[in-house]
Structure formats: structure tokens, C-alpha cells
PDB file of C-alpha atoms in Angstrom:
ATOM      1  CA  UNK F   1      55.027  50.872 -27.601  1.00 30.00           C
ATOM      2  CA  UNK F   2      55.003  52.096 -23.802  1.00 36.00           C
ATOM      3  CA  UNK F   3      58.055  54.424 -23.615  1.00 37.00           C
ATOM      4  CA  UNK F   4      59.150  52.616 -20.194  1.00 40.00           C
ATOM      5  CA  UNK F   5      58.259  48.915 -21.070  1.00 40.00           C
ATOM      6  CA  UNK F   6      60.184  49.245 -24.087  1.00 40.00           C
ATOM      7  CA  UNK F   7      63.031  50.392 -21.926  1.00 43.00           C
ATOM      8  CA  UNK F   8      62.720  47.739 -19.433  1.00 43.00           C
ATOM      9  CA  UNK F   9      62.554  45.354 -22.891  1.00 41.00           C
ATOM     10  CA  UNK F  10      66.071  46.657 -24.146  1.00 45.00           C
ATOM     11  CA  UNK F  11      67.328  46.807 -20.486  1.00 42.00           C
ATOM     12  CA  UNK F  12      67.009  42.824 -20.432  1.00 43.00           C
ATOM     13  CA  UNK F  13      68.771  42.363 -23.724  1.00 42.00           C
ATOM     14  CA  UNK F  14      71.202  44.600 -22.780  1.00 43.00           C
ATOM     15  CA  UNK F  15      72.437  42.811 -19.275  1.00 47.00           C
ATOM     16  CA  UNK F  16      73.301  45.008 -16.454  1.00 49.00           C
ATOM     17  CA  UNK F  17      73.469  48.106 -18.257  1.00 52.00           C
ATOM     18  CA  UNK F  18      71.769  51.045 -16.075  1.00 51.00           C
ATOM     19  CA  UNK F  19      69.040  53.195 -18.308  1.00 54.00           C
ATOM     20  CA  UNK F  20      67.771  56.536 -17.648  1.00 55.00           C
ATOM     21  CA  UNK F  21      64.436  57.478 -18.184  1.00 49.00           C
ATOM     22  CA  UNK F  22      63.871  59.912 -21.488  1.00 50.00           C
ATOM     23  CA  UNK F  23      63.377  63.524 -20.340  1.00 51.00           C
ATOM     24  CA  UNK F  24      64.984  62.917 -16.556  1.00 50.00           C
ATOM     25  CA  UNK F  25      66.956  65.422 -14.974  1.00 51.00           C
ATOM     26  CA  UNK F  26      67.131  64.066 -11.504  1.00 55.00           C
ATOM     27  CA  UNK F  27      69.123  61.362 -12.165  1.00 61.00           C
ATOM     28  CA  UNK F  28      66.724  58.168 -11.690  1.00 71.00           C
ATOM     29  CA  UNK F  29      67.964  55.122 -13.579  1.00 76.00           C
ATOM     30  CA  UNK F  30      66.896  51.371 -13.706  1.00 71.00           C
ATOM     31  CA  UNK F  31      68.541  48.200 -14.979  1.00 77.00           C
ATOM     32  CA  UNK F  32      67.814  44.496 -15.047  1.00 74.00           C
ATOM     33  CA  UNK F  33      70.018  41.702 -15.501  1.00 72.00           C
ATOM     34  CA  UNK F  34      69.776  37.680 -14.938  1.00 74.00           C
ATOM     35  CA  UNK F  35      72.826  35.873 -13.875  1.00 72.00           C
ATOM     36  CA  UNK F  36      72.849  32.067 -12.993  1.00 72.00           C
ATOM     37  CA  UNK F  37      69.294  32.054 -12.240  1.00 72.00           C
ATOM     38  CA  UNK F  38      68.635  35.282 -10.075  1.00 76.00           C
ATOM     39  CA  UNK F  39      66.611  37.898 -11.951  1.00 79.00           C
ATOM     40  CA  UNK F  40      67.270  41.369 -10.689  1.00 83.00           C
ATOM     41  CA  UNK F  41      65.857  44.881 -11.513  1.00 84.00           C
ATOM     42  CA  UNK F  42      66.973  47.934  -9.911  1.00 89.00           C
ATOM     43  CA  UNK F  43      65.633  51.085  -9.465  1.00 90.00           C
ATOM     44  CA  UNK F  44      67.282  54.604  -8.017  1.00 91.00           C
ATOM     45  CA  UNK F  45      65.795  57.998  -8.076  1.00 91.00           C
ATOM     46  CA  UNK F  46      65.609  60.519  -5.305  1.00 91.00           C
ATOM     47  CA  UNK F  47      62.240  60.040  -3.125  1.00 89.00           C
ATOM     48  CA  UNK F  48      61.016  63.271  -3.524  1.00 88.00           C
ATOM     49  CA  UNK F  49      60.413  62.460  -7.687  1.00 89.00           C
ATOM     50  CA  UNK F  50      57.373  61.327  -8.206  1.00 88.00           C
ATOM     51  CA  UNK F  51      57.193  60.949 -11.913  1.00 88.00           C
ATOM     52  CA  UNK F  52      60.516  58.737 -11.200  1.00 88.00           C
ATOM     53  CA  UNK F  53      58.387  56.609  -8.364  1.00 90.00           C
ATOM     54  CA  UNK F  54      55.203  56.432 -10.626  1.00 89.00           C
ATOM     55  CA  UNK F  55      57.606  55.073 -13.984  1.00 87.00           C
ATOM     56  CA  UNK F  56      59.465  52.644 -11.167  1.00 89.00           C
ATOM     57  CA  UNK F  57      55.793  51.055 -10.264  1.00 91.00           C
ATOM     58  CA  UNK F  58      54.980  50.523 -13.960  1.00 89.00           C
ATOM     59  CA  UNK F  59      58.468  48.604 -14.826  1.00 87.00           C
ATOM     60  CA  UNK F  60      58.116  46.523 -11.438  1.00 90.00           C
ATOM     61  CA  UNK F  61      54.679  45.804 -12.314  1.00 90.00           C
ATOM     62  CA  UNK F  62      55.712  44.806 -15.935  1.00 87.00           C
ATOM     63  CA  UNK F  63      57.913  42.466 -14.718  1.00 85.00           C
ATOM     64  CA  UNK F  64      55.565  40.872 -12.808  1.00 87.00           C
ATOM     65  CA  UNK F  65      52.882  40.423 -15.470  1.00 87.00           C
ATOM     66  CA  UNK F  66      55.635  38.861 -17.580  1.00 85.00           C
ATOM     67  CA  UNK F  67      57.705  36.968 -14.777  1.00 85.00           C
ATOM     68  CA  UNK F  68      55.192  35.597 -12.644  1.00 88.00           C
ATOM     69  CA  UNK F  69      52.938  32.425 -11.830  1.00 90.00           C
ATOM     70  CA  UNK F  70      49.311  32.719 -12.587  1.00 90.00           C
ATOM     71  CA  UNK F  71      48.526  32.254  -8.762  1.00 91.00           C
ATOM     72  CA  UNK F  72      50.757  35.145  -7.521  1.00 94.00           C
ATOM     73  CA  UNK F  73      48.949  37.540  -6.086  1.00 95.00           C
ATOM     74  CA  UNK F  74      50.525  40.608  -7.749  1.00 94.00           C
ATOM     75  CA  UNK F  75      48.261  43.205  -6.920  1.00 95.00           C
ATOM     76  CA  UNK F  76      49.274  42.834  -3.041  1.00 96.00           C
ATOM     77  CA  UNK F  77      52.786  42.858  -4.084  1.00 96.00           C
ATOM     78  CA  UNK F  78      51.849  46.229  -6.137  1.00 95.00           C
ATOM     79  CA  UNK F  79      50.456  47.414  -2.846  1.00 96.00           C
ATOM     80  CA  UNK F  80      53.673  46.193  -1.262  1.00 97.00           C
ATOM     81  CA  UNK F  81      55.825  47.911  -3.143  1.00 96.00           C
ATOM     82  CA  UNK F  82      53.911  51.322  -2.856  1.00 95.00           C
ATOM     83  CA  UNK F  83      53.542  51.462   0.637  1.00 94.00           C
ATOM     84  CA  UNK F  84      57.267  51.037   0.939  1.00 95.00           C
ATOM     85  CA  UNK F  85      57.962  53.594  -1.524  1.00 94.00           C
ATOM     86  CA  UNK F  86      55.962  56.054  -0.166  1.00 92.00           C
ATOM     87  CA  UNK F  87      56.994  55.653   3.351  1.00 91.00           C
ATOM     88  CA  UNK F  88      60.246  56.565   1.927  1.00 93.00           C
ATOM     89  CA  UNK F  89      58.964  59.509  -0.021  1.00 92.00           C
ATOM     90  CA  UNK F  90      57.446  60.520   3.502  1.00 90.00           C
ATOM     91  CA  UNK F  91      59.795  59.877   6.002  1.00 89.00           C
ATOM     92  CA  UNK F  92      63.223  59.863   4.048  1.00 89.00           C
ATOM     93  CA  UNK F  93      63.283  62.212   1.159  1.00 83.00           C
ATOM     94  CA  UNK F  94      66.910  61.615  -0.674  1.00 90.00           C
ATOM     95  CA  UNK F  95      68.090  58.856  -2.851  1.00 92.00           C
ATOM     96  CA  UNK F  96      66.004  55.619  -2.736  1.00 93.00           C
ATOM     97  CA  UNK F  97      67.447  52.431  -3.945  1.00 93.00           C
ATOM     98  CA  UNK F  98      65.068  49.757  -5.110  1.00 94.00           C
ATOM     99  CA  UNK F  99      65.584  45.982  -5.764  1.00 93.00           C
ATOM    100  CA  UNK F 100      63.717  43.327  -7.321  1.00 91.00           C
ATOM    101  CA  UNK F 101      65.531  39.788  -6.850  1.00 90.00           C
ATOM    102  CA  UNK F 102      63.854  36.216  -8.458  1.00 88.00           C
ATOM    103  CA  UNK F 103      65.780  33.177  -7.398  1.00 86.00           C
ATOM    104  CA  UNK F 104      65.922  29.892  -9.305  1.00 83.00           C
ATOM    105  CA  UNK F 105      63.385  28.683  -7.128  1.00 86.00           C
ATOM    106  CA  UNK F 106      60.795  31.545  -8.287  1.00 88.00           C
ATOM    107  CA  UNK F 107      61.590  33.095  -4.582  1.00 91.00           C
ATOM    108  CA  UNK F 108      61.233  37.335  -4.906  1.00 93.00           C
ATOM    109  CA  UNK F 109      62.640  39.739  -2.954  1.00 95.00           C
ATOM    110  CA  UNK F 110      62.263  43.337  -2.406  1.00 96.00           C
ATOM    111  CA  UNK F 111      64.333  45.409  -1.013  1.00 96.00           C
ATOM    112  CA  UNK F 112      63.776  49.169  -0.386  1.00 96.00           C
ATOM    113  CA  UNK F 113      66.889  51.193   0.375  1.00 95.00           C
ATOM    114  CA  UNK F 114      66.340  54.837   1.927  1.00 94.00           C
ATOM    115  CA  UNK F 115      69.092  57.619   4.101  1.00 92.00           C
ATOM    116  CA  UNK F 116      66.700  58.432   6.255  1.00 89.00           C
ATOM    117  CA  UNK F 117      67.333  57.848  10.302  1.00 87.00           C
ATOM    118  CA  UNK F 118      67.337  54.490  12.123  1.00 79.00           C
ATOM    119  CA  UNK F 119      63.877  52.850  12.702  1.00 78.00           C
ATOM    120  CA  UNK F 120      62.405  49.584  13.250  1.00 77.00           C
ATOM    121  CA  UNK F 121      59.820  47.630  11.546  1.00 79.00           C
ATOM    122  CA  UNK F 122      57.216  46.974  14.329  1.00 79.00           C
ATOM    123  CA  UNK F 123      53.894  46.572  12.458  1.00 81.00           C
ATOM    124  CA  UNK F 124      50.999  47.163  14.716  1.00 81.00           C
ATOM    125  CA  UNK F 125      47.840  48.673  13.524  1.00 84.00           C
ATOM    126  CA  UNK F 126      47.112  52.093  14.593  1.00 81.00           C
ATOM    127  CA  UNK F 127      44.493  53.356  17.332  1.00 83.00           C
ATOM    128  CA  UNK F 128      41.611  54.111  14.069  1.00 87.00           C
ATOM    129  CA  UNK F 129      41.644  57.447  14.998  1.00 87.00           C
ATOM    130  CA  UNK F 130      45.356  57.643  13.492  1.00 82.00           C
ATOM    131  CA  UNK F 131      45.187  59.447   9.969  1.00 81.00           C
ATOM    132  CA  UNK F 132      48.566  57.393   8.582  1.00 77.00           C
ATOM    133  CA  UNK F 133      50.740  54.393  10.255  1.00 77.00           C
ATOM    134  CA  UNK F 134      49.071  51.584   8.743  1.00 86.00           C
ATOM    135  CA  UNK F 135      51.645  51.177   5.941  1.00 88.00           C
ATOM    136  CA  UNK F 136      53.858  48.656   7.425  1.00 90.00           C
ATOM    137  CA  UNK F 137      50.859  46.828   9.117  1.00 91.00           C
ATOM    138  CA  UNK F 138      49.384  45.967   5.393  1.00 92.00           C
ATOM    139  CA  UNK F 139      53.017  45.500   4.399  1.00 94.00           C
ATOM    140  CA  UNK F 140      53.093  43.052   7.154  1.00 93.00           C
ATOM    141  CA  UNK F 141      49.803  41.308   6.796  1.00 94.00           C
ATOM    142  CA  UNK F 142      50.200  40.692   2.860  1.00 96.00           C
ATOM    143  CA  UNK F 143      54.350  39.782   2.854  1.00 93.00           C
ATOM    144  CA  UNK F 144      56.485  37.609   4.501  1.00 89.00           C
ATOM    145  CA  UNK F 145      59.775  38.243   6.336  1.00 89.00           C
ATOM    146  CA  UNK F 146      59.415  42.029   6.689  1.00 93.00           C
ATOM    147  CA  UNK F 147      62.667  43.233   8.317  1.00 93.00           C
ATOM    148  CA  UNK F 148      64.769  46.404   8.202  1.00 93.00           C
ATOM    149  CA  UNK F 149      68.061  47.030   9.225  1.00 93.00           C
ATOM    150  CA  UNK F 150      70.469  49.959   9.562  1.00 93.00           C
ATOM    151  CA  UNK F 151      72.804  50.825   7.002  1.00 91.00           C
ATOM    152  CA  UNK F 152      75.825  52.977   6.504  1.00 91.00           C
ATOM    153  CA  UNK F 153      74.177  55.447   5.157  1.00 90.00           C
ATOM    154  CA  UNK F 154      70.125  54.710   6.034  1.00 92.00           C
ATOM    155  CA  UNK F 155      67.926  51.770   6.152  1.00 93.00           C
ATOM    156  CA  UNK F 156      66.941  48.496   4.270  1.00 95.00           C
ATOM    157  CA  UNK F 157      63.157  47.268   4.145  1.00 95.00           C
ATOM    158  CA  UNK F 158      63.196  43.652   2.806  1.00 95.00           C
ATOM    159  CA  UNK F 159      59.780  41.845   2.013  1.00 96.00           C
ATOM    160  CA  UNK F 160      59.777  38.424   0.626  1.00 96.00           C
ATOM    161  CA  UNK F 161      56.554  38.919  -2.228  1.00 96.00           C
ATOM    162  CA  UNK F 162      53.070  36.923  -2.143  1.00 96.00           C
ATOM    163  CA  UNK F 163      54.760  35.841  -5.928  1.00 95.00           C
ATOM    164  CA  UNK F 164      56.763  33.342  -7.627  1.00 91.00           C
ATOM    165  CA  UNK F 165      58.741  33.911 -11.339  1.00 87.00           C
ATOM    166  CA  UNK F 166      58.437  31.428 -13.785  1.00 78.00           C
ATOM    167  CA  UNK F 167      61.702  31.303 -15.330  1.00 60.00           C
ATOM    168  CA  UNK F 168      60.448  30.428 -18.703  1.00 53.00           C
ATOM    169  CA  UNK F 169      58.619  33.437 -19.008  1.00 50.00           C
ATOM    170  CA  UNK F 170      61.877  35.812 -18.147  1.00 47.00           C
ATOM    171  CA  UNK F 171      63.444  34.186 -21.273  1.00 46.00           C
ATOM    172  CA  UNK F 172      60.502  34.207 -23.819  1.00 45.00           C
ATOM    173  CA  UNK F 173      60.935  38.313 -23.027  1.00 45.00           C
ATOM    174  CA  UNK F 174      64.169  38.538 -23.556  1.00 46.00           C
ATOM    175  CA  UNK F 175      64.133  36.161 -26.581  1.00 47.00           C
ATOM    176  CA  UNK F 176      60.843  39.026 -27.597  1.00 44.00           C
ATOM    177  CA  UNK F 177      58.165  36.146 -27.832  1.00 41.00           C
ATOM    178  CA  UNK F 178      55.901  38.747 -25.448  1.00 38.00           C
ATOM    179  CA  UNK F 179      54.731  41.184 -28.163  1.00 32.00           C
ATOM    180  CA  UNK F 180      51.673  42.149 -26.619  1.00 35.00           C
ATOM    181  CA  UNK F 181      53.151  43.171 -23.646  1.00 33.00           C
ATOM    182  CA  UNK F 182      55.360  45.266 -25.335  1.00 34.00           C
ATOM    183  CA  UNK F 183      52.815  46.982 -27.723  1.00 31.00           C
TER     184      UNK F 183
END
């Protein structure tokens, strides 16, 4: 059985109960919990971990192979979610704070929380000379509703995902029917 889908497995049965990963020192932990319709997974680990980042993008992509509609696009939202990481990793290093919201209406939302310094998200693509600052642009181009705003200690990134959550398949994991997944 994958050591972090497993996790992410017992972290649904086990409501909002944060796990840490085996072997981490740094802190990161994740948890996952549903509550009147809104499926939520949460991830914190300090940007500079990459291990921590790397087991992060496995569990969110889990979730999507398990939650999601067959005509979500979730290998833009994979690329979503990395670029935002990393731009945290890059420009931000400290804690990062990573959600994963579903709504009843299959609605998902990502929001990428960082204590770095004040910016604004003002995707334009780079002169192609420019080695880096096309993150946002993609982010921009494959998402909708890209926004950030200022925090009390850093900045948000929200995305609304090219994806929608089936809510039957949330519950046929947590009731286990998903075995190959799991494997």
C-alpha cells in the first residue's frame, strides 16, 4: 500500500484529525475532513521541504483521481497546484499552508497560504527572453478566479480548479470500496 495514500485513507475515516508524515522532522502535517457537503484537505509544511511538497502533490493528486468527474482536467490542476507551490518555495521560504475545498456543488478551491511579503497577482507573460515569471500566467490561463490577498502574516493565492468532485466517489473511499487505489 502507498505509505501516503494509506495515510490520506485513514485521514478520511478519521475526520479532522491532522497526520504527520512517517519519518518527518520538520513538522509537515495533512488532514481531511467532510462536513455538510464541503470536502477539505489541508496541507502545512515549511516551503523550503521538498520531500514534504513532493508527498503534498501525491495526496492532492490522490484525491483527485478518487474525487473527481471523468471530464476534469486534473493534470492542469496538478500543474496548478505546483506552480503555486513552488512560487512559494521560491519567493517565500517559511510555513506554507495548503487547502483543498469541494463544495456540494462539485466546486474546488485552492488556496495557497505563504509569509512571504505583499504582492499582487498580475499574470502577464514574460518578455521570452525572461528565464522564470511565467508561473502565474499558466496559473492564470488554465484556472479561474486567480486572486491573492494580504494576510496577517503573508499572502493567500486562491484558484478555483478546471475540476469538479463527485460526491459519491468521496464516500465509496471512505466507506473503502476504492481498493485499487489504495494498493
Amino acid at each position: 500500500m502507498h505509505l501516503l495514500r494509506r495515510h490520506a485513507y485513514e485521514t478520511a475515516h478519521m475526520g479532522t484529525a491532522w497526520w504527520q508524515w512517517p519519518g518527518n522532522r520538520g513538522g509537515a502535517a495533512f488532514r481531511s475532513h467532510e462536513m455538510g457537503g464541503t470536502k477539505e484537505m489541508e496541507w502545512q509544511f515549511n516551503a523550503v521541504d521538498a520531500k514534504a511538497a513532493l508527498l503534498a502533490r501525491r495526496a492532492f493528486m490522490d484525491f483527485l483521481q478518487v474525487s473527481c468527474a471523468l471530464e476534469s482536467d486534473c493534470e492542469s490542476a496538478q500543474i496548478v497546484f505546483v506552480e503555486l507551490v513552488t512560487n512559494v518555495m521560491r519567493h517565500a521560504p517559511g510555513p506554507i499552508d495548503i487547502t483543498l475545498q469541494s463544495d456540494a456543488r462539485g466546486l474546488v478551491v485552492l488556496d495557497v497560504y505563504d509569509s512571504g511579503e505583499g504582492f499582487v497577482a498580475e499574470p502577464t507573460l514574460p518578455p521570452i527572453s525572461s528565464e522564470s515569471g511565467r508561473g502565474l500566467y499558466i496559473v492564470s490561463k488554465l484556472c479561474a478566479g486567480l486572486s491573492s490577498t494580504r494576510t496577517a502574516s503573508g499572502n493567500k493565492v486562491s484558484v478555483v480548479l478546471p475540476v469538479t468532485t463527485q460526491p459519491a466517489a468521496f464516500h465509496l473511499v471512505k466507506q473503502g470500496r476504492t481498493p485499487s487505489l489504495f494498493d
